[in-house]
Tab-separated table of C-alpha atoms in Angstrom:
chain	number	residue	atom	x	y	z
A	1	ASP	CA	-43.497	72.311	-11.888
A	2	ALA	CA	-42.311	70.137	-8.540
A	3	LYS	CA	-39.635	71.702	-6.678
A	4	THR	CA	-35.757	70.210	-6.658
A	5	THR	CA	-33.321	70.730	-4.454
A	6	GLN	CA	-29.665	70.864	-5.787
A	7	PRO	CA	-26.289	71.052	-3.681
A	8	ASN	CA	-25.148	74.903	-4.317
A	9	SER	CA	-21.859	74.036	-5.595
A	10	MET	CA	-19.330	70.703	-6.410
A	11	GLU	CA	-15.766	70.337	-7.282
A	12	SER	CA	-13.867	67.574	-9.296
A	13	ASN	CA	-10.717	67.090	-11.157
A	14	GLU	CA	-10.488	66.751	-14.617
A	15	GLU	CA	-10.823	63.759	-16.391
A	16	GLU	CA	-12.395	62.046	-13.413
A	17	PRO	CA	-16.181	61.069	-13.243
A	18	VAL	CA	-18.516	63.621	-11.571
A	19	HIS	CA	-21.889	62.658	-9.787
A	20	LEU	CA	-24.302	66.076	-9.816
A	21	PRO	CA	-27.299	64.970	-7.094
A	22	CYS	CA	-30.904	66.372	-7.303
A	23	ASN	CA	-33.671	65.527	-4.799
A	24	HIS	CA	-37.017	66.110	-6.006
A	25	SER	CA	-39.368	64.423	-3.293
A	26	THR	CA	-42.744	65.698	-4.208
A	27	ILE	CA	-42.241	64.948	-8.062
A	28	SER	CA	-45.471	63.494	-9.953
A	29	GLY	CA	-45.741	60.426	-12.108
A	30	THR	CA	-46.107	62.734	-15.388
A	31	ASP	CA	-42.836	64.822	-14.502
A	32	TYR	CA	-39.993	64.147	-16.426
A	33	ILE	CA	-36.625	64.635	-14.993
A	34	HIS	CA	-34.424	67.373	-17.122
A	35	TRP	CA	-30.590	68.551	-16.926
A	36	TYR	CA	-29.473	71.506	-18.319
A	37	ARG	CA	-26.415	73.646	-18.534
A	38	GLN	CA	-25.338	77.048	-18.279
A	39	LEU	CA	-21.548	77.892	-19.174
A	40	PRO	CA	-20.682	81.438	-18.845
A	41	SER	CA	-21.717	83.791	-21.158
A	42	GLN	CA	-23.936	81.542	-22.783
A	43	GLY	CA	-27.528	80.415	-22.911
A	44	PRO	CA	-28.793	77.234	-21.094
A	45	GLU	CA	-27.778	73.853	-22.884
A	46	TYR	CA	-30.048	71.070	-22.716
A	47	VAL	CA	-28.106	67.607	-21.353
A	48	ILE	CA	-30.904	65.218	-20.877
A	49	HIS	CA	-33.842	63.897	-19.610
A	50	GLY	CA	-35.789	60.694	-18.434
A	51	LEU	CA	-38.848	59.431	-16.562
A	52	THR	CA	-38.185	55.956	-15.014
A	53	SER	CA	-35.138	54.516	-16.536
A	54	ASN	CA	-31.744	55.459	-16.690
A	55	VAL	CA	-30.885	57.142	-19.747
A	56	ASN	CA	-27.295	57.506	-21.485
A	57	ASN	CA	-26.462	59.739	-24.569
A	58	ARG	CA	-22.988	61.343	-25.587
A	59	MET	CA	-22.811	64.552	-23.068
A	60	ALA	CA	-23.923	62.390	-19.819
A	61	SER	CA	-25.964	59.759	-18.016
A	62	LEU	CA	-28.963	60.163	-16.038
A	63	ALA	CA	-29.465	57.895	-12.965
A	64	ILE	CA	-33.208	57.893	-11.819
A	65	ALA	CA	-34.171	56.140	-8.040
A	66	GLU	CA	-36.451	53.427	-8.234
A	67	ASP	CA	-38.560	55.630	-5.814
A	68	ARG	CA	-38.098	58.486	-8.813
A	69	LYS	CA	-37.383	61.081	-5.582
A	70	SER	CA	-33.744	61.810	-6.519
A	71	SER	CA	-31.696	61.611	-9.393
A	72	THR	CA	-27.833	61.591	-10.079
A	73	LEU	CA	-26.116	63.197	-13.569
A	74	ILE	CA	-23.263	61.393	-14.242
A	75	LEU	CA	-20.073	63.299	-16.242
A	76	HIS	CA	-18.005	60.211	-17.038
A	77	ARG	CA	-14.992	61.866	-17.492
A	78	ALA	CA	-15.390	65.643	-16.786
A	79	THR	CA	-13.440	68.418	-18.516
A	80	LEU	CA	-12.334	72.073	-17.586
A	81	ARG	CA	-15.309	72.479	-20.504
A	82	ASP	CA	-17.735	70.854	-18.185
A	83	ALA	CA	-17.166	73.943	-15.830
A	84	ALA	CA	-20.555	75.164	-15.688
A	85	VAL	CA	-24.074	75.640	-13.618
A	86	TYR	CA	-26.055	72.640	-13.857
A	87	TYR	CA	-29.753	72.845	-13.327
A	88	CYS	CA	-32.089	69.851	-12.488
A	89	ILE	CA	-35.837	70.772	-13.270
A	90	LEU	CA	-38.844	68.573	-13.511
A	91	ASN	CA	-41.183	69.262	-16.552
A	92	GLY	CA	-44.390	67.838	-16.493
A	93	GLY	CA	-45.728	69.578	-19.911
A	94	GLY	CA	-48.481	72.352	-20.288
A	95	ALA	CA	-47.977	75.846	-20.966
A	96	ASP	CA	-45.647	76.882	-18.039
A	97	GLY	CA	-42.066	76.985	-19.303
A	98	LEU	CA	-39.462	75.642	-17.212
A	99	THR	CA	-39.153	76.772	-13.539
A	100	PHE	CA	-35.465	77.176	-12.813
A	101	GLY	CA	-33.715	76.987	-9.444
A	102	LYS	CA	-30.314	78.299	-8.304
A	103	GLY	CA	-28.877	74.962	-9.761
A	104	THR	CA	-25.270	73.566	-8.975
A	105	HIS	CA	-22.278	75.498	-9.973
A	106	LEU	CA	-19.416	72.244	-10.912
A	107	ILE	CA	-16.153	73.770	-10.586
A	108	ILE	CA	-13.346	71.619	-12.413
A	109	GLN	CA	-9.572	71.141	-11.228
A	110	PRO	CA	-7.108	70.973	-13.897
B	1	GLU	CA	-24.931	76.694	-33.331
B	2	THR	CA	-27.311	75.899	-30.718
B	3	GLY	CA	-30.564	76.796	-33.649
B	4	VAL	CA	-31.840	79.604	-32.115
B	5	THR	CA	-30.503	82.558	-32.773
B	6	GLN	CA	-30.286	86.165	-30.669
B	7	THR	CA	-29.980	89.997	-31.855
B	8	PRO	CA	-27.883	91.741	-30.794
B	9	ARG	CA	-25.882	90.226	-28.244
B	10	HIS	CA	-25.498	93.397	-26.068
B	11	LEU	CA	-27.498	96.506	-26.248
B	12	VAL	CA	-27.391	99.730	-23.948
B	13	MET	CA	-30.488	102.414	-23.680
B	14	GLY	CA	-31.682	104.560	-22.235
B	15	MET	CA	-34.910	104.708	-20.147
B	16	THR	CA	-36.851	106.025	-22.777
B	17	ASN	CA	-35.612	104.617	-25.833
B	18	LYS	CA	-37.281	101.756	-27.726
B	19	LYS	CA	-36.010	98.878	-29.023
B	20	SER	CA	-36.902	95.643	-29.853
B	21	LEU	CA	-34.710	92.011	-29.262
B	22	LYS	CA	-35.213	89.350	-31.812
B	23	CYS	CA	-35.163	85.756	-31.768
B	24	GLU	CA	-34.883	83.435	-34.605
B	25	GLN	CA	-34.957	79.300	-34.338
B	26	HIS	CA	-34.330	77.051	-37.072
B	27	LEU	CA	-35.487	73.953	-35.214
B	28	GLY	CA	-38.809	73.864	-37.003
B	29	HIS	CA	-40.295	74.000	-33.690
B	30	ASN	CA	-43.898	74.856	-32.948
B	31	ALA	CA	-43.203	76.840	-29.632
B	32	MET	CA	-41.289	79.627	-28.330
B	33	TYR	CA	-40.251	81.566	-24.978
B	34	TRP	CA	-38.735	84.526	-23.365
B	35	TYR	CA	-37.143	84.050	-20.098
B	36	LYS	CA	-35.177	87.088	-17.513
B	37	GLN	CA	-32.124	86.293	-15.955
B	38	SER	CA	-30.972	88.856	-13.533
B	39	ALA	CA	-27.988	88.688	-11.685
B	40	LYS	CA	-28.312	86.251	-8.868
B	41	LYS	CA	-31.743	85.102	-9.501
B	42	PRO	CA	-32.574	82.109	-11.219
B	43	LEU	CA	-34.219	82.263	-15.245
B	44	GLU	CA	-37.665	83.817	-15.232
B	45	LEU	CA	-40.458	82.716	-17.580
B	46	MET	CA	-41.894	86.143	-19.177
B	47	PHE	CA	-44.197	84.672	-22.181
B	48	VAL	CA	-44.849	81.230	-24.057
B	49	TYR	CA	-46.415	81.195	-27.702
B	50	SER	CA	-47.583	78.379	-29.368
B	51	LEU	CA	-47.921	78.498	-33.141
B	52	GLU	CA	-47.643	81.936	-32.661
B	53	GLU	CA	-50.576	82.178	-30.356
B	54	ARG	CA	-49.814	83.896	-26.865
B	55	VAL	CA	-50.662	81.326	-24.212
B	56	GLU	CA	-49.119	82.585	-21.216
B	57	ASN	CA	-47.829	85.893	-19.538
B	58	ASN	CA	-46.596	86.105	-16.325
B	59	SER	CA	-47.845	89.100	-15.051
B	60	VAL	CA	-44.741	90.796	-17.141
B	61	PRO	CA	-45.041	94.647	-16.841
B	62	SER	CA	-47.275	96.469	-20.182
B	63	ARG	CA	-43.105	97.843	-20.823
B	64	PHE	CA	-42.761	94.566	-22.553
B	65	SER	CA	-44.352	93.690	-25.397
B	66	PRO	CA	-43.666	90.306	-26.938
B	67	GLU	CA	-44.571	89.543	-30.986
B	68	CYS	CA	-44.440	86.499	-32.685
B	69	PRO	CA	-45.314	86.836	-36.386
B	70	ASN	CA	-44.267	83.401	-37.164
B	71	SER	CA	-42.892	80.101	-35.549
B	72	SER	CA	-39.685	80.786	-36.770
B	73	HIS	CA	-39.330	84.655	-35.152
B	74	LEU	CA	-40.199	86.144	-31.840
B	75	PHE	CA	-39.309	89.594	-30.901
B	76	LEU	CA	-39.678	91.491	-27.307
B	77	HIS	CA	-40.252	95.282	-27.655
B	78	LEU	CA	-39.146	97.276	-25.431
B	79	HIS	CA	-40.409	100.701	-23.974
B	80	THR	CA	-39.560	103.308	-21.155
B	81	LEU	CA	-37.257	100.392	-18.885
B	82	GLN	CA	-36.248	100.962	-15.653
B	83	PRO	CA	-33.225	100.776	-14.397
B	84	GLU	CA	-34.063	97.146	-12.309
B	85	ASP	CA	-35.074	95.848	-16.173
B	86	SER	CA	-31.241	95.140	-17.044
B	87	ALA	CA	-30.497	91.627	-17.483
B	88	LEU	CA	-30.076	88.818	-19.743
B	89	TYR	CA	-33.081	87.840	-21.921
B	90	LEU	CA	-33.033	84.124	-22.874
B	91	CYS	CA	-35.043	82.977	-26.244
B	92	ALA	CA	-35.980	79.685	-26.438
B	93	SER	CA	-37.910	76.886	-28.411
B	94	SER	CA	-39.386	73.437	-28.014
B	95	GLN	CA	-41.408	71.123	-30.572
B	96	SER	CA	-44.809	72.493	-28.589
B	97	PRO	CA	-45.610	73.237	-24.848
B	98	TYR	CA	-48.924	71.375	-24.835
B	99	ARG	CA	-47.191	67.816	-25.076
B	100	VAL	CA	-45.986	65.710	-21.893
B	101	GLY	CA	-43.144	67.194	-20.508
B	102	ASN	CA	-40.321	65.350	-22.314
B	103	GLN	CA	-39.624	67.768	-24.930
B	104	PRO	CA	-36.566	69.531	-24.283
B	105	GLN	CA	-36.218	73.475	-24.897
B	106	HIS	CA	-33.546	74.897	-26.936
B	107	PHE	CA	-31.842	78.131	-25.866
B	108	GLY	CA	-29.882	81.241	-27.781
B	109	ASP	CA	-27.756	82.720	-26.091
B	110	GLY	CA	-29.075	85.997	-24.807
B	111	THR	CA	-29.148	89.418	-25.089
B	112	ARG	CA	-27.316	91.076	-22.354
B	113	LEU	CA	-29.569	94.507	-21.701
B	114	SER	CA	-28.025	97.519	-19.947
B	115	ILE	CA	-30.747	100.063	-18.670
B	116	LEU	CA	-29.143	103.643	-18.509
């Protein structure tokens, strides 16, 4: 799986939107962009994924740049329970599993 | 409730002990995975099973021995472990690893393993 680059940490206030960026300049045409998050003492949790078009679900929105070299995970209204490490991962299928980086540690201030 | 259950949640064992980690998925998936998460390191893929057949083994030492008796259950048998094997061991499942990359993986909450 191709490499992604994310900020080490970000801080936001409760009830405000959060935009988590991810760069993936070497993405291939068949790579899907996945986001997972890991809360303390839990396993990673799937958040959202997309290929070319922006995606929305009950947890978040995913905005994908037109050239697909970057994407942004959007939490529309952060709560304290959204404090976690967020991972941006490229998934091209196959039997390689997922390649996790260090992710972004999101801190939510009350 | 994630649909993937791992037991035990915590395990302390000596270097000469033999123990097993268990994972069960209730999602009807056909692929299962073992990952290792050491302190301050990214998750590392250890093993991949598809339809009970091992399809990936990422150069894992033989003291870790996986077993997949059916598509719902996955075990990791441990013997003669080293202190550096202390970590969080995570199990995950997905519909299939061979499709295109649009299939999410669903993770359990892991087994925290400590080697004395």
